Short mmCIF file of C-alpha atoms in Angstrom, two decimals:
data_model
loop_
_atom_site.label_atom_id
_atom_site.label_comp_id
_atom_site.label_asym_id
_atom_site.label_seq_id
_atom_site.Cartn_x
_atom_site.Cartn_y
_atom_site.Cartn_z
CA MET A 1 -63.45 -0.29 -16.79
CA SER A 2 -65.50 -3.09 -18.88
CA MET A 3 -64.46 -5.62 -20.86
CA GLY A 4 -64.30 -3.91 -24.12
CA ASP A 5 -62.24 -1.28 -22.68
CA ARG A 6 -59.76 -4.13 -21.57
CA GLN A 7 -59.44 -5.53 -25.19
CA SER A 8 -58.68 -2.32 -26.29
CA CYS A 9 -55.87 -2.15 -24.43
CA LEU A 10 -54.08 -4.90 -25.27
CA SER A 11 -52.96 -3.16 -28.21
CA CYS A 12 -52.84 1.10 -27.13
CA GLU A 13 -49.73 2.57 -27.08
CA THR A 14 -49.63 3.83 -23.40
CA PRO A 15 -49.93 1.13 -20.74
CA PRO A 16 -53.19 1.45 -18.35
CA ASP A 17 -52.84 2.61 -14.90
CA ARG A 18 -53.18 -0.32 -13.51
CA ARG A 19 -49.86 -2.10 -15.62
CA ARG A 20 -47.94 1.54 -14.88
CA PHE A 21 -48.21 0.73 -11.39
CA VAL A 22 -46.93 -2.63 -11.51
CA ASN A 23 -44.14 -1.12 -14.02
CA TRP A 24 -43.99 1.71 -11.26
CA PHE A 25 -43.70 -1.14 -8.53
CA LEU A 26 -41.68 -4.05 -9.36
CA GLY A 27 -38.86 -0.91 -11.05
CA THR A 28 -38.88 0.97 -7.42
CA SER A 29 -38.53 -2.53 -5.83
CA PHE A 30 -35.72 -3.61 -7.76
CA GLY A 31 -33.98 -0.20 -7.05
CA ALA A 32 -34.87 -0.96 -3.28
CA LEU A 33 -33.14 -4.12 -4.19
CA ILE A 34 -30.09 -2.56 -5.38
CA ALA A 35 -29.76 -0.35 -2.46
CA SER A 36 -30.31 -2.82 0.15
CA VAL A 37 -27.06 -4.46 -1.41
CA LEU A 38 -25.38 -1.09 -1.97
CA TYR A 39 -25.73 0.33 1.25
CA PRO A 40 -23.95 -2.24 3.71
CA ILE A 41 -21.24 -2.49 1.02
CA PHE A 42 -20.35 1.28 1.38
CA ARG A 43 -20.68 1.31 5.02
CA TYR A 44 -18.63 -2.17 5.40
CA VAL A 45 -15.91 0.20 2.90
CA SER A 46 -16.17 2.83 4.82
CA PRO A 47 -13.11 2.04 8.06
CA PRO A 48 -14.85 3.09 11.33
CA ARG A 49 -13.55 5.28 13.40
CA ILE A 50 -11.87 3.89 16.57
CA PRO A 51 -10.97 6.22 19.56
CA GLU A 52 -7.08 6.49 19.72
CA PRO A 53 -6.11 6.02 23.45
CA SER A 54 -5.06 9.83 24.62
CA THR A 55 -1.82 10.14 25.01
CA ALA A 56 -0.51 12.78 27.61
CA GLN A 57 3.05 13.04 27.90
CA VAL A 58 5.62 10.47 26.93
CA GLU A 59 9.64 10.74 28.13
CA ALA A 60 11.63 11.89 24.86
CA GLY A 61 14.99 10.17 26.16
CA ASP A 62 18.07 12.44 28.05
CA THR A 63 19.76 15.12 27.12
CA SER A 64 22.96 13.68 26.22
CA ASP A 65 21.35 11.47 23.91
CA PRO A 66 24.18 11.19 21.26
CA GLN A 67 21.24 11.49 18.50
CA PHE A 68 21.10 15.00 19.79
CA GLN A 69 25.02 15.64 19.41
CA GLN A 70 25.38 13.74 16.29
CA LYS A 71 22.02 15.25 14.22
CA GLY A 72 20.22 17.56 16.49
CA PHE A 73 16.91 16.36 16.60
CA LYS A 74 15.09 12.84 17.68
CA ILE A 75 11.69 11.89 16.14
CA VAL A 76 9.72 10.21 19.55
CA ARG A 77 6.54 8.72 19.61
CA PHE A 78 3.50 10.73 21.16
CA GLY A 79 0.84 7.77 20.77
CA ALA A 80 -0.06 7.45 17.10
CA GLU A 81 1.77 10.89 16.04
CA ALA A 82 5.41 11.23 15.30
CA VAL A 83 6.94 13.72 17.09
CA ILE A 84 10.32 15.95 16.63
CA VAL A 85 12.80 17.02 19.63
CA VAL A 86 14.92 19.18 18.86
CA ARG A 87 18.21 20.49 20.21
CA ALA A 88 18.06 24.20 19.46
CA GLY A 89 21.16 25.60 22.23
CA GLU A 90 21.58 24.09 25.57
CA ASN A 91 19.38 23.22 27.33
CA ASP A 92 16.71 24.52 24.93
CA PHE A 93 14.91 21.52 23.78
CA ARG A 94 11.67 21.88 21.28
CA ALA A 95 9.29 19.68 20.32
CA LEU A 96 6.77 19.80 17.63
CA SER A 97 4.65 17.81 15.22
CA ALA A 98 6.59 15.80 12.74
CA THR A 99 3.97 15.51 10.79
CA CYS A 100 3.97 17.78 7.29
CA THR A 101 1.23 19.97 6.95
CA HIS A 102 1.19 20.10 3.21
CA LEU A 103 0.76 16.28 2.29
CA ASP A 104 1.79 14.08 5.70
CA CYS A 105 5.50 13.59 5.20
CA VAL A 106 7.64 13.41 8.20
CA VAL A 107 10.45 16.57 8.92
CA GLY A 108 13.81 15.90 9.81
CA TYR A 109 15.71 18.60 10.95
CA GLN A 110 18.69 20.65 9.43
CA LYS A 111 21.59 21.46 11.93
CA ASP A 112 23.07 23.81 9.54
CA ARG A 113 20.32 25.75 8.52
CA ASN A 114 18.59 25.96 11.43
CA ARG A 115 15.15 24.53 10.03
CA LEU A 116 13.11 21.72 10.16
CA TRP A 117 12.76 20.33 6.46
CA CYS A 118 10.42 18.69 4.33
CA ASN A 119 12.62 16.34 1.57
CA CYS A 120 8.96 15.24 0.24
CA HIS A 121 8.14 18.61 -1.37
CA GLY A 122 10.55 20.51 0.15
CA GLY A 123 8.37 22.32 3.00
CA ALA A 124 10.69 24.28 5.60
CA TYR A 125 9.50 25.65 9.15
CA ASP A 126 11.56 27.49 11.96
CA LEU A 127 11.73 26.25 14.88
CA THR A 128 9.17 27.50 16.84
CA GLY A 129 6.93 25.60 13.65
CA ARG A 130 6.27 28.29 11.55
CA ASN A 131 5.91 27.82 7.49
CA ILE A 132 8.72 29.88 7.00
CA GLY A 133 8.89 28.41 2.87
CA GLY A 134 7.86 25.61 0.52
CA PRO A 135 4.90 24.56 -0.05
CA PRO A 136 3.37 24.10 3.23
CA PRO A 137 0.02 26.27 4.23
CA ARG A 138 0.11 25.91 7.97
CA PRO A 139 2.64 25.88 11.28
CA LEU A 140 3.67 22.64 13.14
CA THR A 141 1.91 22.45 15.98
CA PRO A 142 4.13 22.93 19.09
CA TYR A 143 4.41 20.67 22.08
CA LYS A 144 5.62 21.44 25.49
CA VAL A 145 9.46 20.38 26.51
CA ASN A 146 10.15 20.19 30.83
CA LEU A 147 13.10 19.00 31.11
CA VAL A 148 13.03 16.85 34.43
CA ALA A 149 16.89 16.77 36.16
CA LYS A 150 18.12 13.16 37.16
CA SER A 151 21.28 12.49 38.98
CA GLY A 152 24.25 12.56 36.86
CA GLY A 153 23.80 15.87 35.33
CA ALA A 154 21.85 15.02 32.23
CA SER A 155 18.08 15.42 32.44
CA THR A 156 14.60 13.62 30.78
CA ILE A 157 12.69 15.30 28.08
CA VAL A 158 9.50 14.57 28.97
CA VAL A 159 7.26 15.69 26.16
CA SER A 160 3.31 16.92 26.46
CA LYS A 161 0.55 18.89 24.65
CA ALA A 162 0.71 22.16 25.53
CA MET B 1 -8.28 -36.34 -37.01
CA ARG B 2 -8.12 -32.89 -37.21
CA ARG B 3 -11.52 -32.19 -39.61
CA LYS B 4 -13.07 -34.45 -36.69
CA LEU B 5 -11.63 -32.11 -33.45
CA THR B 6 -12.97 -29.33 -36.04
CA ALA B 7 -16.15 -30.25 -36.47
CA TRP B 8 -16.69 -31.23 -32.91
CA LEU B 9 -15.79 -28.20 -32.14
CA ASP B 10 -17.63 -26.24 -34.40
CA ASP B 11 -21.49 -28.26 -33.23
CA ARG B 12 -20.08 -27.06 -29.33
CA ILE B 13 -18.82 -23.24 -30.01
CA GLY B 14 -18.90 -22.00 -33.59
CA TRP B 15 -15.30 -22.69 -34.06
CA SER B 16 -15.66 -21.64 -37.74
CA THR B 17 -17.15 -18.74 -36.95
CA LEU B 18 -14.68 -17.59 -34.93
CA THR B 19 -11.96 -19.03 -37.57
CA ALA B 20 -14.27 -17.00 -40.14
CA PHE B 21 -14.06 -13.79 -38.65
CA LEU B 22 -10.07 -14.31 -38.24
CA SER B 23 -9.20 -14.61 -41.73
CA HIS B 24 -11.05 -11.81 -42.66
CA LYS B 25 -10.42 -9.50 -40.58
CA THR B 26 -7.70 -6.45 -42.16
CA VAL B 27 -5.37 -3.99 -40.77
CA PRO B 28 -5.74 -1.10 -42.95
CA MET B 29 -2.11 0.16 -44.46
CA HIS B 30 -0.92 3.80 -44.30
CA ARG B 31 2.38 5.14 -42.80
CA TYR B 32 1.11 5.85 -39.34
CA ASN B 33 0.14 2.05 -38.84
CA VAL B 34 2.80 1.62 -36.76
CA PHE B 35 0.40 3.42 -33.74
CA TYR B 36 -1.27 0.16 -34.34
CA TYR B 37 1.09 -1.90 -32.33
CA LEU B 38 1.17 0.24 -28.75
CA GLY B 39 -2.13 -1.54 -27.98
CA GLY B 40 -0.92 -4.86 -28.27
CA MET B 41 2.73 -4.04 -26.70
CA THR B 42 -0.05 -2.98 -23.64
CA LEU B 43 -1.80 -6.15 -23.41
CA PHE B 44 1.49 -7.87 -23.24
CA PHE B 45 2.90 -6.11 -20.39
CA PHE B 46 -0.24 -6.86 -18.61
CA LEU B 47 -0.37 -10.82 -19.35
CA VAL B 48 3.68 -10.31 -18.09
CA GLN B 49 1.97 -8.56 -14.39
CA VAL B 50 -0.70 -11.17 -14.23
CA SER B 51 1.72 -14.25 -14.34
CA THR B 52 4.70 -12.68 -12.39
CA GLY B 53 1.84 -11.19 -10.16
CA VAL B 54 0.79 -14.54 -9.78
CA LEU B 55 4.01 -16.21 -8.51
CA LEU B 56 4.36 -13.22 -6.56
CA MET B 57 1.76 -14.20 -4.28
CA LEU B 58 3.09 -17.24 -3.02
CA TYR B 59 5.40 -16.10 -1.32
CA TYR B 60 4.25 -12.20 -0.52
CA ARG B 61 3.17 -11.57 3.05
CA PRO B 62 0.22 -8.93 3.62
CA SER B 63 1.20 -7.12 6.51
CA ALA B 64 3.11 -4.90 7.96
CA GLU B 65 5.59 -7.28 10.52
CA GLU B 66 6.06 -9.58 7.18
CA ALA B 67 5.75 -7.78 4.06
CA PHE B 68 9.05 -6.52 3.56
CA GLU B 69 10.76 -9.32 5.34
CA SER B 70 9.25 -11.17 2.74
CA ILE B 71 9.91 -9.75 -0.29
CA GLU B 72 13.67 -9.46 1.34
CA PHE B 73 13.19 -13.51 1.48
CA LEU B 74 11.92 -14.05 -2.04
CA MET B 75 14.80 -11.93 -3.46
CA THR B 76 18.06 -13.46 -1.60
CA ALA B 77 16.44 -17.05 -1.08
CA VAL B 78 13.67 -17.90 -3.30
CA PRO B 79 15.10 -18.80 -6.84
CA PHE B 80 14.61 -16.73 -9.19
CA GLY B 81 12.78 -15.01 -7.39
CA TRP B 82 14.49 -11.61 -7.74
CA LEU B 83 14.45 -12.32 -11.53
CA VAL B 84 10.83 -12.82 -10.79
CA ARG B 85 10.00 -8.94 -8.94
CA SER B 86 11.91 -7.40 -11.30
CA ILE B 87 10.14 -8.23 -14.16
CA HIS B 88 6.53 -7.57 -12.30
CA ALA B 89 8.32 -3.71 -11.28
CA TRP B 90 10.17 -2.93 -14.20
CA SER B 91 6.92 -4.51 -16.69
CA ALA B 92 4.57 -2.42 -14.58
CA ASN B 93 6.63 0.31 -15.88
CA LEU B 94 6.49 -0.48 -19.45
CA MET B 95 3.03 -1.02 -18.86
CA VAL B 96 2.11 2.86 -18.31
CA PHE B 97 4.52 3.73 -21.45
CA PHE B 98 2.99 1.60 -23.32
CA ALA B 99 -0.26 2.48 -22.58
CA ALA B 100 0.25 6.00 -22.27
CA LEU B 101 2.18 6.09 -25.24
CA HIS B 102 -0.73 4.33 -26.57
CA MET B 103 -3.51 7.16 -25.83
CA LEU B 104 -1.58 9.40 -26.71
CA SER B 105 -1.26 7.99 -30.78
CA VAL B 106 -5.12 7.17 -30.46
CA TYR B 107 -5.84 11.23 -29.43
CA PHE B 108 -3.66 11.96 -31.85
CA MET B 109 -4.45 10.22 -34.52
CA LYS B 110 -8.40 11.38 -33.48
CA SER B 111 -9.41 7.98 -33.33
CA TYR B 112 -11.59 9.28 -30.71
CA ARG B 113 -14.71 9.80 -33.58
CA PRO B 114 -17.30 8.31 -33.70
CA PRO B 115 -18.05 5.27 -33.65
CA ARG B 116 -15.60 4.95 -32.21
CA GLU B 117 -16.73 7.23 -28.45
CA LEU B 118 -16.72 4.33 -26.74
CA THR B 119 -13.42 2.19 -27.49
CA TRP B 120 -11.73 5.68 -26.63
CA VAL B 121 -13.36 5.76 -23.43
CA THR B 122 -13.13 2.44 -22.08
CA GLY B 123 -9.01 2.62 -23.01
CA VAL B 124 -9.21 5.72 -21.00
CA VAL B 125 -10.93 4.15 -17.85
CA LEU B 126 -8.32 1.31 -18.24
CA LEU B 127 -5.39 4.10 -18.05
CA PHE B 128 -6.42 5.29 -15.37
CA LEU B 129 -7.00 1.64 -13.69
CA ILE B 130 -3.21 0.97 -14.89
CA LEU B 131 -2.15 4.02 -12.88
CA GLY B 132 -4.52 2.46 -9.27
CA PHE B 133 -2.60 -0.67 -9.88
CA GLY B 134 0.39 1.38 -10.16
CA PHE B 135 -0.35 3.21 -7.14
CA SER B 136 -1.90 0.41 -4.83
CA GLY B 137 1.21 -1.98 -6.00
CA TYR B 138 3.61 0.73 -5.11
CA LEU B 139 2.73 -0.19 -1.07
CA LEU B 140 3.28 -3.05 -1.01
CA PRO B 141 6.94 -3.94 -0.41
CA TRP B 142 6.09 -1.72 2.96
CA ASN B 143 9.23 0.25 2.57
CA GLN B 144 10.10 4.34 3.11
CA LEU B 145 9.87 5.15 -0.41
CA SER B 146 6.50 3.07 -1.01
CA PHE B 147 5.47 4.71 3.00
CA PHE B 148 5.21 8.05 2.07
CA ALA B 149 4.62 7.84 -2.00
CA THR B 150 1.55 6.46 -0.06
CA ALA B 151 0.69 8.84 2.33
CA VAL B 152 1.54 12.38 -0.15
CA GLY B 153 -0.66 10.20 -2.51
CA THR B 154 -3.21 9.93 -0.16
CA ASP B 155 -3.26 13.29 1.62
CA ILE B 156 -3.91 14.28 -2.26
CA ALA B 157 -6.83 13.02 -2.31
CA GLY B 158 -8.04 14.39 1.13
CA VAL B 159 -7.21 18.08 -0.15
CA VAL B 160 -10.22 17.48 -2.30
CA PRO B 161 -13.22 19.67 -1.21
CA VAL B 162 -16.31 18.68 0.51
CA VAL B 163 -15.89 14.20 -0.28
CA GLY B 164 -11.58 14.62 0.62
CA THR B 165 -11.70 12.94 4.18
CA TRP B 166 -14.09 10.28 3.10
CA THR B 167 -11.79 9.36 0.98
CA LEU B 168 -9.13 9.59 2.24
CA ARG B 169 -10.12 7.33 5.11
CA PHE B 170 -11.57 5.05 2.52
CA LEU B 171 -7.76 4.64 0.72
CA ARG B 172 -6.43 4.76 4.41
CA GLY B 173 -8.78 1.58 5.60
CA GLY B 174 -8.47 4.43 8.94
CA ASP B 175 -6.73 7.99 9.37
CA ARG B 176 -3.37 6.95 9.12
CA ILE B 177 -1.24 4.43 7.16
CA THR B 178 -1.09 1.00 9.11
CA GLY B 179 -1.18 -2.45 8.35
CA GLY B 180 -4.56 -1.88 7.61
CA THR B 181 -4.13 0.06 4.59
CA LEU B 182 -1.23 -2.59 3.35
CA SER B 183 -3.60 -5.42 3.59
CA ARG B 184 -6.66 -3.04 1.53
CA PHE B 185 -3.91 -2.30 -0.98
CA TYR B 186 -3.34 -5.21 -1.43
CA GLY B 187 -7.13 -6.35 -1.81
CA TRP B 188 -7.47 -3.72 -4.62
CA HIS B 189 -4.02 -4.74 -6.37
CA VAL B 190 -4.81 -8.42 -6.81
CA ALA B 191 -9.27 -9.21 -6.90
CA ILE B 192 -10.40 -5.54 -6.82
CA LEU B 193 -8.62 -3.84 -9.76
CA PRO B 194 -7.62 -7.02 -11.39
CA ALA B 195 -11.66 -8.36 -12.12
CA ILE B 196 -13.10 -4.26 -12.64
CA THR B 197 -9.64 -4.33 -15.47
CA THR B 198 -11.12 -7.61 -16.84
CA VAL B 199 -14.32 -6.14 -17.68
CA ILE B 200 -13.31 -2.94 -18.88
CA LEU B 201 -10.63 -5.13 -21.30
CA VAL B 202 -12.54 -7.54 -22.58
CA ILE B 203 -14.94 -4.80 -23.33
CA HIS B 204 -12.58 -2.86 -24.93
CA LEU B 205 -10.40 -5.84 -26.69
CA LEU B 206 -14.37 -6.71 -28.32
CA LEU B 207 -15.30 -3.28 -29.34
CA VAL B 208 -11.94 -2.86 -31.74
CA GLN B 209 -12.60 -6.05 -32.91
CA VAL B 210 -16.22 -4.87 -33.98
CA LYS B 211 -15.11 -1.85 -34.84
CA GLY B 212 -11.96 -2.25 -36.39
CA MET B 213 -9.35 -0.02 -36.78
CA SER B 214 -9.31 3.61 -37.46
CA VAL B 215 -7.75 5.43 -40.01
CA PRO B 216 -6.75 9.38 -39.20
CA ALA B 217 -8.19 11.69 -41.70
CA VAL B 218 -4.64 12.60 -43.27
CA ALA B 219 -4.13 8.72 -44.14
CA GLU B 220 -7.16 8.19 -45.78
CA ALA B 221 -6.54 8.22 -49.26
CA GLU B 222 -3.46 6.53 -49.02
CA ALA B 223 -5.26 3.44 -47.08
CA GLY B 224 -7.64 3.58 -49.52
CA ARG B 225 -5.01 3.00 -52.42
CA ARG B 226 -3.42 0.54 -50.29
CA PRO B 227 -4.42 -3.27 -49.74
CA PRO B 228 -5.31 -3.72 -46.07
CA MET B 229 -2.75 -6.45 -44.61
CA LYS B 230 -4.84 -9.66 -43.29
CA PHE B 231 -4.57 -9.79 -39.57
CA PHE B 232 -4.18 -13.41 -39.33
CA PRO B 233 -1.24 -14.40 -40.08
CA HIS B 234 0.58 -10.93 -41.16
CA PHE B 235 -0.40 -8.98 -38.73
CA ALA B 236 -0.66 -11.28 -35.21
CA LEU B 237 2.94 -12.54 -36.78
CA ARG B 238 4.62 -9.12 -36.57
CA ASP B 239 2.51 -7.92 -32.98
CA LEU B 240 4.36 -11.29 -32.00
CA SER B 241 7.81 -10.39 -33.09
CA GLY B 242 7.05 -6.85 -30.81
CA TRP B 243 5.99 -9.21 -27.75
CA ILE B 244 9.36 -11.49 -28.36
CA PHE B 245 11.91 -8.47 -28.44
CA ALA B 246 9.59 -6.85 -25.30
CA LEU B 247 10.38 -9.63 -23.07
CA GLY B 248 14.16 -9.25 -24.39
CA VAL B 249 13.79 -6.30 -23.24
CA LEU B 250 12.16 -7.22 -19.85
CA ALA B 251 14.59 -9.76 -19.59
CA ALA B 252 17.73 -7.34 -20.49
CA LEU B 253 16.58 -4.54 -17.88
CA ALA B 254 15.47 -6.95 -14.77
CA ALA B 255 18.77 -8.88 -15.28
CA LEU B 256 21.32 -5.59 -15.31
CA LEU B 257 19.53 -3.49 -13.16
CA PRO B 258 17.45 -5.73 -10.73
CA TRP B 259 14.83 -3.33 -8.80
CA GLU B 260 15.28 -2.36 -5.32
CA LEU B 261 13.75 -3.26 -2.10
CA GLY B 262 15.55 -0.21 -0.09
CA GLU B 263 14.45 0.26 3.71
CA LYS B 264 11.58 -1.21 5.28
CA ALA B 265 8.77 1.92 6.43
CA ASP B 266 9.33 3.59 9.19
CA PRO B 267 6.30 6.04 10.51
CA PHE B 268 8.64 7.99 12.70
CA ALA B 269 11.73 8.83 10.55
CA PRO B 270 11.86 11.57 8.40
CA ALA B 271 11.51 11.31 4.55
CA TYR B 272 14.72 10.79 2.99
CA ALA B 273 16.36 13.49 0.69
CA ASN B 274 15.09 13.49 -2.95
CA ILE B 275 12.44 11.50 -1.90
CA ARG B 276 10.33 11.36 -5.30
CA PRO B 277 7.47 9.41 -6.65
CA GLU B 278 7.25 6.89 -9.84
CA TRP B 279 8.43 8.56 -12.99
CA TYR B 280 4.32 8.97 -14.42
CA TYR B 281 3.83 10.50 -11.43
CA VAL B 282 6.89 13.07 -10.97
CA PHE B 283 4.84 16.12 -13.31
CA MET B 284 2.04 16.13 -10.38
CA PHE B 285 4.71 16.48 -7.89
CA GLN B 286 6.89 19.31 -9.46
CA THR B 287 3.86 20.89 -9.97
CA LEU B 288 2.93 20.79 -5.89
CA LYS B 289 5.91 21.46 -4.93
CA LEU B 290 5.34 24.94 -7.07
CA VAL B 291 2.50 26.02 -5.44
CA PRO B 292 3.11 27.90 -1.88
CA GLY B 293 1.21 27.86 1.30
CA GLY B 294 -1.94 29.30 1.92
CA GLU B 295 -5.89 30.08 1.13
CA ILE B 296 -8.59 31.40 -1.18
CA LEU B 297 -11.97 31.14 -0.20
CA GLY B 298 -11.05 28.24 2.20
CA VAL B 299 -9.82 26.00 -0.33
CA GLU B 300 -6.10 25.30 0.07
CA TYR B 301 -3.88 26.69 -2.47
CA GLU B 302 -2.19 22.77 -3.21
CA ALA B 303 -5.92 21.75 -4.09
CA ILE B 304 -5.98 24.08 -7.12
CA PRO B 305 -3.73 21.84 -9.01
CA ILE B 306 -5.10 18.79 -8.40
CA LEU B 307 -9.18 20.21 -9.01
CA LEU B 308 -7.11 21.01 -12.26
CA PHE B 309 -5.07 17.59 -12.41
CA SER B 310 -8.53 16.14 -11.94
CA LEU B 311 -10.86 17.98 -14.00
CA ALA B 312 -8.04 17.42 -17.25
CA GLY B 313 -8.71 13.68 -16.15
CA LEU B 314 -12.36 13.82 -16.84
CA CYS B 315 -11.60 16.09 -20.10
CA LEU B 316 -9.50 13.11 -21.45
CA LEU B 317 -11.94 10.86 -20.30
CA LEU B 318 -14.51 12.70 -22.32
CA VAL B 319 -13.17 13.64 -25.43
CA PRO B 320 -14.88 12.08 -27.91
CA PHE B 321 -17.73 14.19 -26.62
CA LEU B 322 -16.50 17.15 -26.70
CA ASP B 323 -14.44 17.51 -29.43
CA ARG B 324 -17.00 18.19 -31.65
CA ARG B 325 -15.10 19.44 -35.00
CA ALA B 326 -13.14 15.82 -34.98
CA ALA B 327 -16.30 14.07 -35.63
CA ARG B 328 -17.68 16.41 -38.38
CA ASP B 329 -13.92 16.73 -40.54
CA GLY B 330 -11.73 14.20 -38.43
CA ARG B 331 -9.53 16.83 -37.83
CA SER B 332 -9.25 19.28 -34.69
CA PRO B 333 -6.46 21.76 -34.20
CA ALA B 334 -7.40 23.20 -31.34
CA TRP B 335 -7.48 19.69 -29.62
CA THR B 336 -4.58 19.21 -31.09
CA ILE B 337 -2.88 22.01 -30.11
CA ALA B 338 -4.34 21.88 -26.90
CA GLY B 339 -3.01 17.51 -26.41
CA LEU B 340 0.55 18.95 -27.80
CA ILE B 341 0.82 22.30 -25.08
CA ALA B 342 -0.46 18.98 -21.91
CA LEU B 343 2.54 16.88 -23.14
CA ALA B 344 4.94 19.49 -23.25
CA PHE B 345 3.73 20.36 -19.42
CA VAL B 346 4.38 17.09 -18.73
CA VAL B 347 7.76 16.66 -19.89
CA VAL B 348 9.03 19.66 -19.06
CA MET B 349 7.80 19.02 -15.03
CA THR B 350 8.71 15.69 -15.26
CA CYS B 351 12.58 17.38 -16.40
CA TRP B 352 12.21 19.55 -14.02
CA GLY B 353 11.12 16.97 -11.05
CA TYR B 354 14.23 14.99 -12.05
CA ALA B 355 16.66 17.65 -12.85
CA THR B 356 18.07 16.53 -15.81
CA LEU B 357 16.72 16.76 -19.18
CA ILE B 358 16.62 12.53 -19.62
CA PRO B 359 13.29 12.19 -19.93
CA LEU B 360 13.10 14.92 -22.81
CA TYR B 361 15.94 12.33 -24.49
CA ILE B 362 13.20 9.39 -24.06
CA VAL B 363 10.86 10.73 -26.25
CA PHE B 364 13.50 11.53 -28.83
CA LEU B 365 14.10 8.12 -28.47
CA THR B 366 10.73 6.61 -28.40
CA ALA B 367 9.96 8.31 -31.45
CA LEU B 368 13.02 7.30 -32.99
CA LEU B 369 12.55 3.35 -31.78
CA LEU B 370 8.86 4.24 -33.37
CA SER B 371 10.21 5.10 -36.84
CA ILE B 372 12.61 2.13 -36.79
CA PHE B 373 9.55 -0.16 -36.42
CA ALA B 374 7.17 1.81 -38.72
CA PHE B 375 9.83 1.23 -41.55
CA ILE B 376 10.29 -2.01 -40.42
CA THR B 377 6.84 -3.55 -40.42
CA ARG B 378 5.82 -0.43 -43.68
CA GLY B 379 4.63 -3.65 -45.40
CA PRO B 380 4.70 -3.17 -49.62
CA ARG B 381 3.57 -0.53 -50.90
CA THR B 382 1.16 -2.37 -54.21
CA ALA B 383 0.38 -5.35 -54.76
CA GLY B 384 -0.57 -7.11 -50.73
CA HIS B 385 -0.62 -9.41 -48.10
CA ARG B 386 -4.24 -10.55 -49.59
#
């Protein structure tokens, strides 16, 4: 580029290649700077996945627990999960995930209608966990129940992954 | 002395420019100008929220172990603690109410017409931020109601295809609602949302000052005939009397109907009967209740109303750019009808959700109170406050 060209370009409308390159270069480095600030922030606000200790089985108390006599059910902790244990009959206990498949509320048991019921949006399940009414899209996850006999007639309810 | 102080301030901050601006600012007078007070009223409740919120922070402890107990202590042992918390809770509800009313009046008067599109957009963003404040503040007492409201609210975000899972984990600070969610919501409620709101609010108020009040097309002739009212002191004094009245209402509500605390959150207890979110979310809650379980093309049915509500929110935000007719000739009956249908839907669903007609009565009562206030503040018909 001669001296004359450069002078004439001071007034020309499109910037010369070199200036365009510098503009592009600075512009993208500014973008990179913003990205390098935003990326760690984005990662920081996304919570890390912490593996939960896996639970194989929990004891849900005795079959003679007065809660079963009064309300017909009990909610126990299975790791971080809530599991509902329902007394369906004499020595017939069922265990299901207590978290409603609709929007995450905790379900209860309606003794008079013999069904699991979510008070949040009116979801209904039967005692096998099947969604039988209201908005829930899926059945409740079933758990396995074993009764371990104890001295004195009552048994211990042991809930484990089905 | 006063002149000296004025001169001193003038040299440093351009005091006279500000007072000159205030003395020239006027408000158009017509039969709908009662609606001009609604934004100011929302601002008043926002200021009440900031002051009572700061006071609550002195005693509140944001952890799952202590949050509920700290509020119990505040309500029972701290002098006037019950009053501060009740005012905060009532004022929050009234702020949502007035923000919604303000939005409705602006919508139906088509005040979003050019050149006020950005005033509308910032206003709708502020309304969403207010709802965000409501949602994040709701969890802080860590009681049963707040726990399940947050479980459902965040799960709703999780239902959205593609971004749902990330959003759910982002909101909860993990997969479940724990003490971690509480501190996260606390951060949003007292730091992040207030910071964003302050910036947007300043822009919104500046735009209102720069562009002045919009006159609806139906009242243009009247506003042209009647002399405008001086903002300072006449309009500002009317604003102030409204604020004093609102403060009285707030104090009465807080004293007569103190906000309950309920039972401490227990992730391992069933949700109790008749559990319901705050009134301004009830229409969505009721809609979700009506949608049956099922799947279509891999999308769960419950995601459909959620996507539709999101779309409606987006439409609301972009109304000034979608409603070209109002921009052209000041009227757009189709958008008015759409707004009325949406309003009717919200009112009907809210009534249904509560299984009572009280929400409808509140709509009528609001209309009555606005008419009374319009009558009181109507101003002279001819020669005016110049």
